[in-house]
């Protein structure tokens, strides 16, 4: 893992929505060529955190830095212009459009002059194929609808698209949540390949098994707070599972159930 300045970092960031406290004093940092896994159950604050990192929300207090400089993001487009790309579960793709068209969605290459400019299909298919091949993704046909791809393949297209357009930070929101074991493996390989290309990856998940396969560090979120950030060498997979699931609370629950339903 690189010891250079963080690509991005938060220091004591907090966020409220009316009377609801979504985040309290959360501090994390992401370095180049690193996978930082943000783990927690529903309601832990993961979604609010990534929306602050990606420019959807502004923190109520605390500091957000990008490349060492304090930053106030005005929108996701602002974050993207600074090299921070977020891939959400819905992927923002149009199933009936081709793979290459989705790859360039909103940034289509064109040919021709003035009002006669048209979408350059051949260039789009060539570039999309080349960029996906860099991540060991082989397309059967760049003109096929993206909706015909598997969930893992669609995630890989979104990841390759973000890197092609200059992402230095890739934030992945539960990319394996709705996938089976094989397709989840596809996505995890592409996360590792993004890291090899020097991209910093924030992998948001509630699955500690997937996180431990690719993560360099692990931030445990619980009820809007960060309960700790651990390097891989500092924590076993079993300990990570226990911390994320609330090991002490589960032990207390098991004891309570044993009192209600004694085992024979």
mmCIF file of N, CA and C in Angstrom, residues 87-89 151-152 155 159 172-179 183-184 187-188 191 203-205:
data_model
loop_
_atom_site.group_PDB
_atom_site.id
_atom_site.type_symbol
_atom_site.label_atom_id
_atom_site.label_comp_id
_atom_site.label_asym_id
_atom_site.label_seq_id
_atom_site.Cartn_x
_atom_site.Cartn_y
_atom_site.Cartn_z
ATOM 1 N N UNK A 87 -20.027 4.117 -8.190
ATOM 2 C CA UNK A 87 -20.843 3.141 -8.906
ATOM 3 C C UNK A 87 -21.871 2.600 -7.924
ATOM 4 N N UNK A 88 -23.128 2.973 -8.135
ATOM 5 C CA UNK A 88 -24.209 2.528 -7.254
ATOM 6 C C UNK A 88 -24.751 1.179 -7.716
ATOM 7 N N UNK A 89 -25.571 0.582 -6.866
ATOM 8 C CA UNK A 89 -26.117 -0.735 -7.177
ATOM 9 C C UNK A 89 -26.919 -0.745 -8.474
ATOM 10 N N UNK A 151 -25.018 -9.893 -13.887
ATOM 11 C CA UNK A 151 -24.816 -8.810 -12.924
ATOM 12 C C UNK A 151 -23.356 -8.478 -12.739
ATOM 13 N N UNK A 152 -22.495 -9.494 -12.667
ATOM 14 C CA UNK A 152 -21.073 -9.259 -12.504
ATOM 15 C C UNK A 152 -20.460 -8.562 -13.702
ATOM 16 N N UNK A 155 -21.408 -4.871 -13.664
ATOM 17 C CA UNK A 155 -20.569 -4.164 -12.706
ATOM 18 C C UNK A 155 -19.186 -3.900 -13.298
ATOM 19 N N UNK A 159 -17.200 -0.322 -13.766
ATOM 20 C CA UNK A 159 -15.883 -0.073 -13.180
ATOM 21 C C UNK A 159 -14.901 0.378 -14.260
ATOM 22 N N UNK A 172 -17.590 1.970 -4.606
ATOM 23 C CA UNK A 172 -18.505 0.919 -5.038
ATOM 24 C C UNK A 172 -19.523 0.649 -3.942
ATOM 25 N N UNK A 173 -20.777 0.882 -4.257
ATOM 26 C CA UNK A 173 -21.866 0.732 -3.293
ATOM 27 C C UNK A 173 -22.489 -0.650 -3.412
ATOM 28 N N UNK A 174 -22.127 -1.539 -2.487
ATOM 29 C CA UNK A 174 -22.685 -2.896 -2.432
ATOM 30 C C UNK A 174 -22.674 -3.572 -3.811
ATOM 31 N N UNK A 175 -21.530 -3.658 -4.484
ATOM 32 C CA UNK A 175 -21.512 -4.197 -5.842
ATOM 33 C C UNK A 175 -21.817 -5.685 -5.941
ATOM 34 N N UNK A 176 -21.658 -6.422 -4.837
ATOM 35 C CA UNK A 176 -21.901 -7.872 -4.879
ATOM 36 C C UNK A 176 -23.165 -8.277 -4.133
ATOM 37 N N UNK A 177 -23.961 -7.310 -3.690
ATOM 38 C CA UNK A 177 -25.102 -7.613 -2.813
ATOM 39 C C UNK A 177 -26.113 -8.555 -3.454
ATOM 40 N N UNK A 178 -26.393 -8.355 -4.752
ATOM 41 C CA UNK A 178 -27.438 -9.145 -5.410
ATOM 42 C C UNK A 178 -26.859 -10.238 -6.299
ATOM 43 N N UNK A 179 -25.575 -10.580 -6.098
ATOM 44 C CA UNK A 179 -24.914 -11.538 -6.979
ATOM 45 C C UNK A 179 -24.667 -12.866 -6.278
ATOM 46 N N UNK A 183 -20.582 -14.796 -9.756
ATOM 47 C CA UNK A 183 -20.596 -13.432 -10.276
ATOM 48 C C UNK A 183 -19.960 -12.446 -9.297
ATOM 49 N N UNK A 184 -20.102 -12.719 -8.002
ATOM 50 C CA UNK A 184 -19.417 -11.880 -7.012
ATOM 51 C C UNK A 184 -17.910 -12.001 -7.190
ATOM 52 N N UNK A 187 -16.644 -9.641 -9.881
ATOM 53 C CA UNK A 187 -16.511 -8.252 -9.430
ATOM 54 C C UNK A 187 -15.296 -8.088 -8.521
ATOM 55 N N UNK A 188 -15.072 -9.029 -7.625
ATOM 56 C CA UNK A 188 -13.938 -8.927 -6.700
ATOM 57 C C UNK A 188 -12.606 -8.956 -7.455
ATOM 58 N N UNK A 191 -12.078 -5.489 -8.807
ATOM 59 C CA UNK A 191 -11.655 -4.574 -7.747
ATOM 60 C C UNK A 191 -10.146 -4.699 -7.540
ATOM 61 N N UNK A 203 -14.795 0.147 -1.009
ATOM 62 C CA UNK A 203 -15.730 -0.953 -1.248
ATOM 63 C C UNK A 203 -16.714 -0.994 -0.081
ATOM 64 N N UNK A 204 -17.931 -0.547 -0.335
ATOM 65 C CA UNK A 204 -18.963 -0.496 0.699
ATOM 66 C C UNK A 204 -19.766 -1.795 0.650
ATOM 67 N N UNK A 205 -19.839 -2.495 1.767
ATOM 68 C CA UNK A 205 -20.502 -3.794 1.766
ATOM 69 C C UNK A 205 -20.960 -4.180 3.167
#
